[in-house]
């Protein structure tokens, strides 16, 4: 039987386990990346493991999220990460060099290699045929130390593209179309391979937009073949020798095949507050727009920016719109400047922001109260923009630029002729914002520079055989990690200060939760389907751990968050009968019985001591996961099993 692209890469990197969907497999990891909002914690964990030098082929520490220095916190964390990178053998991408996924694609990604990153959009690398996963910081720390990365062997989906995108329709619309088809949980447990004749019409940045947003499907990752188009991209980056061809076997078998005819797609948008709430732009032309933000790891390539510049050229944005443009990298920004396109953007009335995540993670540029914000980003969860009652729509750069001009949601086809853009044959290469690590000999004596914002890791302890805890919070379906542990300019600087962060836990759902959990001592949370979707932030597990959460019972979990819970020593349990959810109420006194043998059998008895009823929850854990839970988390487990 033939193999899919992902199966080929997995086979080459398989350390243990069987390549059978549903079984746990261990993969050798070639490259890692971190960003600063998850990086500080990941490096503290790496230090705790106690390995003096990274053991990967390449590890890069990016600074791109916490670039607002409104106090010493972010600056101190950046200094810490820079000192760690120098000492432990990582490259350090300075603030201003760009968004991790964009820069990694440009400068470091290699087809056929494995990459994990402490950021859920790491699958962007699939745009050049990398097998790239988002992971919790602790998993990245272990991989940096040479340890394997464990995942459940995914199913294989294929999306067959035919035809060619029509003018004004772009890769973003392909991402939104697949979200319309599959929903935010439709990719759970699967790797999505993109193929068919239609991919020959898509450049690497367009492919990367699509693999980037595969994260919003809940997919384990997404991948394109590595072909002549990949080769041309790598050559333009001066990295032609990184190219290898990669495709699936003609007789590869897929669990599901989805066909999309590119020539039938129209400009689409994801309406508030979920990336799968899809409508056609033409249906919403009556909606007045207050803000437009162009950028993020989804749509900040040179290609996207040149397109935006061409649409804005010679025009002014509407008086009622505030437009921000954040190019994805220093390379993109300086090429925009060199060819004059930046002037066209500036002349239109746009506010040009630095090459960073910026508004995407609520680092400034929050919309006005009740405002409508059109963003070329990948997530529009409630409150993520920093303005709770804002309506955020996810759109293509074409819709964004057109709507910024008119002041209303605009189907960009109304603007008439699609302006052509010319992509250069070679990109401008300047890696001076990437600082090399110290030589091994010299590294030993180098200091690690810690600021006062770095607080100790929350205490873990081995698991008890009987857990009595109060159900301190009951939440609904599709709870995101932005609900559990919000981000934004006010909170992000405290990612290395768990006690302070804990005050904001579940703030979007219920501001009184942290106080209630602390008062209860030991807690259990009850969730609906797809609990923990979205960001890879392990803080959404570490903060509940700090607040005394011992288990989360849900109808189903998102992959990275379930792994983060286990890594933090919190038991993720799935209700055997989803209807039991309705019978459990906030405040109930729960008891998890005979936990040790339940971990073995995969069936846990949950007693409700308030109502006297009893339920079964499932948790099928591998031997390794049981070991982690029993030890009280991945860190104590790694220390004893090293
Ligand atoms: C995001 O887009 O939500 C983030 C911020 O990049 C996160 C990581 C984080 O919370 O630091 C992600 O996607 O994993
Ligand atoms: Fe940054 Fe936004 Fe991309 Fe997350 S989704 S890495 S915050 S640009």
XYZ file of C-alpha atoms and ligand atoms in Angstrom:
664
model
C 0.000 0.000 0.000
C 1.323 3.439 -0.912
C 1.997 6.178 1.591
C 0.771 9.740 1.977
C 3.334 12.547 2.315
C 2.850 12.713 6.078
C 3.149 8.937 6.447
C 6.459 9.023 4.571
C 7.900 11.676 6.888
C 6.498 9.938 9.963
C 8.029 6.629 8.840
C 11.429 8.274 8.524
C 11.177 9.856 11.968
C 9.455 7.072 13.860
C 11.195 6.199 17.132
C 8.501 3.945 18.537
C 4.851 3.035 18.123
C 2.792 1.717 15.303
C 1.638 3.860 12.395
C -1.947 2.842 13.034
C -4.502 5.644 13.529
C -5.243 6.006 17.207
C -1.979 4.559 18.554
C 0.599 6.706 20.228
C 3.753 7.273 18.171
C 7.063 8.873 19.110
C 8.763 11.069 16.522
C 12.301 12.348 16.207
C 12.184 16.114 15.915
C 14.655 17.877 13.609
C 13.799 21.515 14.347
C 12.037 23.498 17.063
C 10.782 27.040 17.309
C 9.411 29.093 20.162
C 7.924 32.546 20.345
C 8.237 34.849 23.329
C 4.740 34.467 24.792
C 5.289 30.739 25.292
C 9.085 30.759 25.071
C 10.002 32.034 28.526
C 8.123 29.161 30.133
C 9.515 26.645 27.617
C 13.105 27.697 28.402
C 12.473 27.619 32.149
C 11.301 24.055 31.591
C 14.333 23.282 29.430
C 16.551 24.571 32.228
C 14.674 22.391 34.719
C 15.370 19.295 32.581
C 19.040 20.152 32.982
C 20.539 19.520 29.520
C 23.342 21.984 28.706
C 22.845 22.272 24.927
C 19.968 21.773 22.476
C 20.206 18.482 20.623
C 18.114 19.302 17.553
C 19.457 20.120 14.080
C 18.129 23.656 14.502
C 16.257 25.508 17.213
C 15.156 29.113 16.906
C 13.821 31.452 19.598
C 11.659 34.168 18.077
C 10.489 37.411 19.632
C 7.277 38.465 17.931
C 4.300 38.413 20.329
C 5.144 40.517 23.381
C 6.663 43.444 21.564
C 4.829 46.137 23.485
C 7.133 47.293 26.261
C 4.796 49.172 28.563
C 6.815 48.041 31.590
C 9.951 46.040 32.286
C 8.253 42.630 32.014
C 8.464 41.915 28.282
C 11.889 43.486 27.950
C 13.171 41.329 30.811
C 11.689 38.182 29.295
C 13.302 38.990 25.938
C 16.643 39.465 27.655
C 16.169 36.118 29.413
C 15.355 34.320 26.148
C 18.301 35.941 24.381
C 20.701 34.840 27.129
C 19.283 31.317 27.110
C 19.569 31.089 23.313
C 23.211 32.169 23.379
C 24.078 29.686 26.091
C 22.097 26.640 25.029
C 22.805 26.736 21.293
C 19.734 28.365 19.721
C 19.420 31.040 17.108
C 17.721 34.173 18.431
C 15.441 36.120 16.109
C 15.335 39.657 17.459
C 12.150 41.653 17.904
C 11.469 43.356 14.580
C 12.762 40.445 12.515
C 9.242 39.166 12.066
C 6.548 36.683 12.982
C 8.011 33.268 13.789
C 6.069 31.312 11.158
C 6.770 33.776 8.352
C 10.480 34.000 9.154
C 10.821 30.267 9.661
C 9.278 29.588 6.270
C 11.576 32.121 4.614
C 14.854 31.300 6.296
C 14.850 27.926 8.026
C 12.106 25.504 6.958
C 13.172 22.376 5.074
C 10.858 19.995 3.178
C 10.680 16.500 4.674
C 11.923 17.575 8.113
C 9.949 17.546 11.358
C 9.362 20.769 13.288
C 7.548 21.424 16.537
C 6.852 24.887 17.825
C 5.304 26.274 20.989
C 2.691 27.946 18.874
C -0.371 26.376 17.319
C 0.298 27.837 13.866
C 3.580 25.991 13.434
C 1.865 23.912 10.665
C 2.507 26.952 8.432
C 5.724 25.045 7.574
C 3.544 22.477 5.790
C 3.440 25.030 2.965
C 6.909 23.813 1.929
C 6.337 20.140 2.778
C 7.541 20.142 6.387
C 5.754 17.997 8.922
C 5.208 20.759 11.446
C 3.206 20.585 14.674
C 2.069 23.066 17.290
C 2.874 21.844 20.794
C 2.951 22.891 24.417
C 6.142 24.494 25.718
C 7.052 21.437 27.762
C 6.935 19.179 24.719
C 9.185 21.636 22.894
C 11.570 21.708 25.875
C 11.803 17.914 25.809
C 12.383 17.892 22.023
C 15.124 20.519 22.408
C 16.757 18.116 24.836
C 16.711 15.413 22.154
C 13.555 13.691 23.442
C 10.823 12.396 21.181
C 7.565 14.144 20.433
C 4.504 11.982 21.070
C 1.277 12.222 19.130
C -1.619 9.966 18.383
C -1.123 8.580 14.874
C -3.577 10.674 12.861
C -5.988 9.716 10.135
C -5.166 11.005 6.672
C -7.458 13.427 4.834
C -6.845 14.717 1.363
C -8.161 17.872 -0.191
C -8.084 17.665 -3.979
C -7.902 21.061 -5.602
C -8.887 21.550 -9.221
C -9.159 24.705 -11.332
C -7.650 28.089 -10.583
C -8.683 30.932 -8.300
C -10.532 33.713 -10.078
C -9.371 37.325 -9.766
C -10.024 38.804 -6.298
C -10.373 35.338 -4.730
C -7.367 34.154 -2.760
C -5.811 31.433 -0.615
C -7.610 32.821 2.432
C -10.906 31.962 0.767
C -9.678 28.384 0.317
C -8.989 28.234 4.063
C -12.427 29.638 4.850
C -14.096 27.228 2.419
C -12.519 24.198 4.110
C -13.597 25.621 7.486
C -17.120 25.929 6.105
C -17.005 22.286 5.023
C -15.325 20.765 8.077
C -15.971 23.246 10.967
C -13.553 24.037 13.802
C -13.558 20.443 14.945
C -13.667 18.705 11.563
C -9.928 18.176 11.351
C -9.443 16.737 14.860
C -7.282 13.617 14.755
C -6.332 14.094 11.107
C -3.487 15.357 8.956
C -4.733 17.228 5.931
C -2.781 16.791 2.725
C -3.436 19.242 -0.084
C -3.074 17.958 -3.614
C -4.638 17.786 -7.056
C -3.846 19.798 -10.170
C -5.048 23.012 -8.550
C -2.025 23.210 -6.241
C 0.180 23.980 -9.243
C -1.502 27.385 -9.353
C -0.659 28.175 -5.723
C 2.641 29.750 -4.683
C 4.362 28.907 -1.385
C 2.954 31.902 0.542
C -0.552 30.939 -0.600
C 0.016 27.330 0.434
C 1.334 28.574 3.777
C -1.854 30.607 4.340
C -3.781 27.363 3.914
C -1.607 25.175 6.170
C -1.546 27.984 8.746
C -5.322 28.023 9.014
C -5.546 24.230 9.098
C -5.001 24.791 12.821
C -8.494 26.288 13.029
C -9.899 22.945 11.814
C -8.376 21.260 14.843
C -6.149 19.261 12.467
C -2.947 17.695 13.785
C -1.221 19.427 10.905
C -1.566 20.212 7.182
C 0.914 19.639 4.398
C 1.535 20.339 0.708
C 3.855 18.352 -1.551
C 7.327 19.728 -2.144
C 7.505 20.415 -5.889
C 8.893 22.812 -8.486
C 7.024 25.682 -6.822
C 8.663 24.859 -3.482
C 12.017 24.681 -5.252
C 11.551 28.100 -6.841
C 10.633 29.592 -3.441
C 13.661 28.095 -1.712
C 15.915 29.244 -4.555
C 14.511 32.764 -4.293
C 15.452 32.601 -0.599
C 18.975 31.523 -1.582
C 18.309 28.100 -0.058
C 17.903 25.942 -3.154
C 20.015 23.208 -1.563
C 17.338 22.660 1.108
C 14.975 21.395 -1.601
C 13.922 17.787 -1.922
C 10.906 16.637 -3.941
C 8.153 15.061 -1.890
C 4.806 13.658 -2.938
C 2.381 10.967 -1.911
C 2.345 7.580 -3.645
C -0.309 7.231 -6.330
C -1.924 4.402 -4.360
C -1.830 6.187 -0.992
C -4.999 5.628 1.001
C -6.957 8.422 2.666
C -9.691 8.251 5.285
C -11.525 11.084 3.638
C -11.224 12.942 0.349
C -12.670 16.403 -0.168
C -12.834 18.078 -3.580
C -12.678 21.822 -4.023
C -12.857 23.521 -7.404
C -10.823 26.695 -6.980
C -12.545 28.373 -9.897
C -15.907 28.182 -8.119
C -14.821 29.959 -4.931
C -16.001 33.440 -4.023
C -14.656 35.994 -1.514
C -15.620 34.597 1.902
C -15.439 35.785 5.469
C -15.642 34.211 8.938
C -18.171 36.126 11.021
C -18.001 36.671 14.808
C -16.998 34.751 16.932
C -15.747 31.612 15.242
C -13.495 30.883 12.249
C -16.101 28.478 10.843
C -18.988 30.944 10.839
C -18.641 31.506 7.095
C -20.600 33.856 4.822
C -19.986 35.335 1.394
C -18.659 38.914 1.433
C -21.384 39.864 -1.049
C -24.057 38.966 1.542
C -22.724 41.463 4.096
C -22.225 44.602 2.042
C -24.496 46.642 4.351
C -22.142 46.259 7.342
C -20.203 49.398 8.245
C -16.551 48.833 9.114
C -14.611 50.673 11.844
C -11.279 48.970 11.681
C -9.235 46.870 9.247
C -6.071 44.994 10.238
C -3.812 43.402 7.646
C -1.013 41.051 8.675
C -0.485 38.070 11.049
C 1.156 34.751 10.283
C -1.765 33.956 7.947
C -1.498 36.849 5.515
C 1.663 38.906 5.850
C 3.863 37.602 3.033
C 5.378 39.856 0.394
C 2.769 38.588 -2.025
C -0.097 39.600 0.298
C 1.439 42.986 1.013
C 2.131 43.769 -2.648
C -1.475 42.908 -3.421
C -2.724 45.213 -0.679
C -0.402 47.998 -1.853
C -1.650 47.596 -5.425
C -5.285 47.862 -4.306
C -4.598 50.896 -2.101
C -2.376 52.670 -4.648
C -3.687 56.117 -5.416
C -6.696 55.702 -3.083
C -7.526 56.967 0.404
C -9.089 54.876 3.112
C -12.542 55.810 4.361
C -12.708 58.502 7.072
C -14.460 56.080 9.393
C -11.884 53.290 9.098
C -8.646 52.833 10.977
C -6.307 50.590 8.945
C -3.228 48.826 10.284
C -0.714 46.979 8.149
C 1.901 44.709 9.760
C 4.291 43.095 7.280
C 5.262 39.588 8.397
C 9.011 39.989 8.415
C 11.893 42.368 8.018
C 12.448 40.786 4.610
C 8.896 41.628 3.540
C 9.049 45.156 4.962
C 12.355 46.047 3.403
C 11.351 44.669 -0.007
C 8.121 46.659 0.197
C 10.177 49.733 0.953
C 12.638 49.087 -1.875
C 9.980 48.708 -4.560
C 7.933 51.699 -3.429
C 4.861 49.686 -2.448
C 5.258 50.788 1.153
C 4.732 54.393 0.061
C 1.456 53.410 -1.599
C 0.312 51.823 1.663
C 1.367 54.822 3.748
C -0.177 57.313 1.310
C -3.555 55.584 1.603
C -3.765 56.555 5.282
C -2.748 53.188 6.770
C -0.903 52.926 10.050
C 2.149 50.767 9.443
C 2.960 48.624 12.472
C 6.121 46.670 13.206
C 6.716 43.150 11.868
C 5.066 41.249 14.712
C 1.805 39.584 15.760
C 0.456 42.903 17.064
C -3.330 43.237 16.848
C -3.751 39.489 16.214
C -3.013 38.742 19.842
C -4.527 41.926 21.206
C -1.149 43.679 21.517
C -2.622 47.056 20.767
C -5.124 48.090 18.121
C -8.187 46.884 20.006
C -11.330 47.998 18.156
C -13.713 50.607 19.522
C -16.692 49.534 21.680
C -19.080 47.452 19.631
C -16.827 48.050 16.615
C -16.613 45.996 13.443
C -13.072 44.897 12.707
C -12.017 43.106 9.507
C -8.811 41.169 9.988
C -6.708 39.036 7.669
C -5.901 36.870 10.700
C -6.876 33.332 11.644
C -8.906 33.675 14.855
C -11.885 35.797 15.821
C -12.708 34.362 19.243
C -14.765 36.575 21.518
C -12.622 39.091 23.382
C -9.334 38.126 21.671
C -9.031 41.557 20.053
C -9.097 43.161 23.505
C -12.616 44.569 23.005
C -15.180 42.133 24.317
C -18.159 43.450 22.350
C -16.323 43.996 19.047
C -17.356 41.934 16.022
C -14.251 40.528 14.352
C -14.455 39.128 10.810
C -11.676 37.075 9.228
C -11.059 38.041 5.612
C -8.591 37.931 2.732
C -6.186 40.829 2.118
C -8.327 41.672 -0.925
C -11.542 42.100 1.094
C -9.608 43.948 3.805
C -8.105 46.515 1.446
C -11.326 46.999 -0.516
C -13.394 47.502 2.649
C -10.843 49.919 4.110
C -11.415 52.115 1.066
C -15.212 51.953 0.992
C -15.888 51.860 4.747
C -18.309 48.947 4.308
C -17.796 45.207 3.935
C -17.001 44.998 0.248
C -16.868 42.135 -2.192
C -13.548 43.163 -3.766
C -14.794 42.196 -7.241
C -16.726 45.463 -7.133
C -13.439 47.333 -7.482
C -13.158 46.255 -11.110
C -9.912 45.091 -12.602
C -7.686 42.938 -10.384
C -4.349 44.742 -10.082
C -1.493 42.526 -11.185
C 1.571 42.261 -9.005
C 5.050 41.222 -9.907
C 6.857 38.859 -7.592
C 10.656 39.173 -7.624
C 12.817 36.188 -8.635
C 14.987 36.627 -5.561
C 14.134 37.760 -2.069
C 16.329 40.212 -0.178
C 18.403 38.161 2.183
C 19.718 39.716 5.369
C 19.947 37.488 8.430
C 21.606 40.096 10.608
C 18.628 40.130 12.986
C 19.240 36.468 13.804
C 21.890 36.194 16.511
C 23.996 33.040 16.466
C 24.557 31.006 19.644
C 27.890 30.928 21.437
C 30.389 28.138 20.801
C 29.971 25.261 23.222
C 33.258 25.946 25.053
C 32.447 29.575 25.640
C 28.768 28.896 26.492
C 29.366 27.240 29.833
C 30.471 30.422 31.558
C 27.699 32.601 30.091
C 25.093 33.952 32.520
C 21.335 33.534 32.233
C 19.697 36.898 32.762
C 16.496 36.639 34.786
C 14.171 39.517 35.604
C 11.846 39.862 38.595
C 8.835 38.918 36.453
C 9.952 35.288 36.358
C 8.127 33.476 39.128
C 8.511 29.818 40.096
C 6.739 27.094 38.196
C 3.447 25.989 39.855
C 3.904 23.158 42.282
C 3.096 19.701 40.998
C 2.563 16.629 43.096
C 2.047 12.928 42.407
C -1.513 11.830 41.738
C -3.795 10.631 44.556
C -5.806 7.434 44.256
C -8.963 9.163 45.346
C -9.702 12.728 44.321
C -12.469 14.693 46.026
C -13.006 18.009 44.318
C -15.680 20.545 43.690
C -17.037 21.198 40.196
C -16.044 24.840 40.267
C -16.842 25.667 36.655
C -19.209 24.359 34.005
C -18.673 25.731 30.488
C -20.133 24.999 27.046
C -18.867 23.761 23.667
C -15.775 24.944 21.758
C -14.138 26.633 24.728
C -10.857 28.059 23.416
C -7.597 28.483 25.255
C -8.271 32.226 24.829
C -11.252 31.695 27.164
C -9.233 29.661 29.641
C -6.181 31.913 29.675
C -6.770 35.159 27.793
C -3.896 37.019 26.124
C -3.756 40.701 25.085
C -1.552 43.631 25.980
C -2.554 43.758 29.654
C -1.983 40.091 30.470
C 0.616 38.741 28.016
C 3.587 40.312 29.830
C 2.899 37.948 32.733
C 3.335 34.649 30.894
C 6.234 33.809 33.228
C 4.265 34.814 36.318
C 1.616 32.148 36.848
C 0.287 33.488 40.196
C -0.495 36.866 38.610
C -1.898 35.318 35.408
C -4.240 33.168 37.457
C -6.373 36.210 38.331
C -7.539 36.298 34.697
C -8.255 32.600 34.207
C -11.620 32.112 32.441
C -12.177 35.873 32.732
C -14.204 35.879 29.482
C -16.651 33.278 30.876
C -16.751 33.924 34.610
C -14.576 36.450 36.415
C -15.232 34.866 39.803
C -13.715 31.506 38.843
C -10.146 32.048 40.143
C -11.365 33.096 43.580
C -13.829 30.204 43.754
C -11.211 27.662 42.684
C -8.673 28.893 45.226
C -11.307 28.754 47.964
C -12.298 25.212 46.954
C -8.705 23.980 47.075
C -9.259 21.095 44.683
C -11.379 21.581 41.571
C -12.783 19.842 38.545
C -13.896 21.719 35.400
C -16.710 20.473 33.159
C -16.610 21.329 29.442
C -18.502 20.527 26.255
C -17.147 19.411 22.880
C -13.725 20.434 21.539
C -12.593 21.790 24.908
C -9.314 23.742 24.617
C -9.316 24.497 20.890
C -7.064 27.213 19.517
C -3.755 28.317 20.911
C -1.054 25.930 22.129
C -0.438 28.015 25.258
C 0.381 25.611 28.086
C -0.607 28.402 30.454
C -4.178 27.212 29.880
C -3.111 24.106 31.819
C -0.459 25.533 34.162
C -2.747 28.243 35.519
C -5.603 25.810 36.308
C -2.946 23.600 37.946
C -1.952 26.548 40.122
C -5.620 27.106 40.979
C -5.978 23.493 42.156
C -7.694 21.928 39.126
C -7.131 18.173 39.246
C -9.211 17.016 36.288
C -11.194 18.377 33.361
C -14.228 16.379 32.292
C -15.510 17.236 28.821
C -17.455 15.819 25.884
C -14.260 15.955 23.793
C -10.877 17.709 23.782
C -8.659 19.532 21.300
C -5.350 17.738 20.726
C -2.697 20.177 21.979
C -4.670 21.186 25.043
C -5.299 17.574 26.082
C -1.537 16.964 25.839
C -0.842 20.131 27.853
C -3.247 19.014 30.596
C -1.474 15.663 30.885
C 1.916 17.408 30.873
C 0.683 19.540 33.786
C -0.568 16.473 35.660
C -4.266 17.310 35.183
C -6.439 14.371 34.052
C -8.494 14.987 30.876
C -11.574 12.753 31.003
C -14.242 12.325 28.357
C -17.824 11.690 29.423
C -18.899 8.199 28.405
C -22.426 9.426 27.802
C -22.417 13.085 26.637
C -25.931 13.497 28.107
C -24.445 13.186 31.599
C -23.173 16.730 31.036
C -26.691 18.053 31.658
C -26.929 16.270 35.009
C -23.808 17.840 36.480
C -24.038 21.299 37.994
C -21.523 23.890 39.052
C -20.894 23.492 42.780
C -21.425 19.709 42.868
C -19.051 17.782 45.114
C -17.376 15.200 42.873
C -15.176 12.229 43.614
C -12.876 10.371 41.219
C -12.659 6.824 42.566
C -9.806 4.375 42.433
C -7.817 6.600 40.119
C -4.770 4.341 39.671
C -6.660 1.347 38.346
C -8.987 3.629 36.380
C -5.986 5.016 34.513
C -5.093 1.430 33.549
C -8.580 0.403 32.486
C -9.408 3.730 30.843
C -12.741 3.942 32.699
C -13.035 6.276 35.656
C -15.978 6.292 38.038
C -17.099 9.822 38.848
C -19.316 10.028 41.927
C -21.492 13.058 42.415
C -21.677 13.293 46.195
C -24.178 16.144 45.954
C -26.810 14.195 44.005
C -25.698 10.664 44.878
C -25.457 9.737 41.181
C -22.531 8.046 39.519
C -21.076 8.371 36.005
C -18.332 6.876 33.876
C -15.697 8.980 32.197
C -13.134 7.669 29.742
C -9.456 8.380 29.501
C -7.480 6.094 27.246
C -3.937 6.874 28.203
C -0.744 5.316 26.873
C 1.710 3.867 29.352
C 3.810 7.017 29.004
C 0.828 9.288 29.655
C -0.128 7.244 32.726
C 3.437 7.626 33.965
C 3.280 11.394 33.453
C -0.049 11.700 35.286
C 1.102 9.529 38.168
C 4.329 11.522 38.516
C 2.370 14.777 38.621
C 3.399 16.064 35.187
C 5.965 15.842 32.402
C 8.734 17.681 34.239
C 8.944 15.362 37.256
C 8.408 12.417 34.879
C 11.260 13.486 32.561
C 13.610 14.053 35.466
C 13.080 10.535 36.792
C 12.996 8.810 33.401
C 15.927 10.548 31.750
C -2.249 32.603 19.247
O -2.352 32.854 18.046
O -3.227 32.388 19.989
C -0.870 32.519 19.850
C -0.715 33.671 20.748
O 0.098 32.618 18.833
C -0.761 31.189 20.578
C 0.416 31.020 21.418
C 0.315 31.732 22.732
O -0.727 31.763 23.355
O 1.346 32.236 23.134
C -0.863 29.955 19.690
O -1.477 30.008 18.657
O -0.400 28.868 20.084
Fe 1.069 35.593 16.140
Fe -1.482 35.759 15.525
Fe 0.045 34.050 14.277
Fe -0.594 33.604 16.830
S -1.975 33.641 15.097
S 1.456 33.416 15.876
S -0.627 35.714 17.601
S 0.231 36.269 14.210
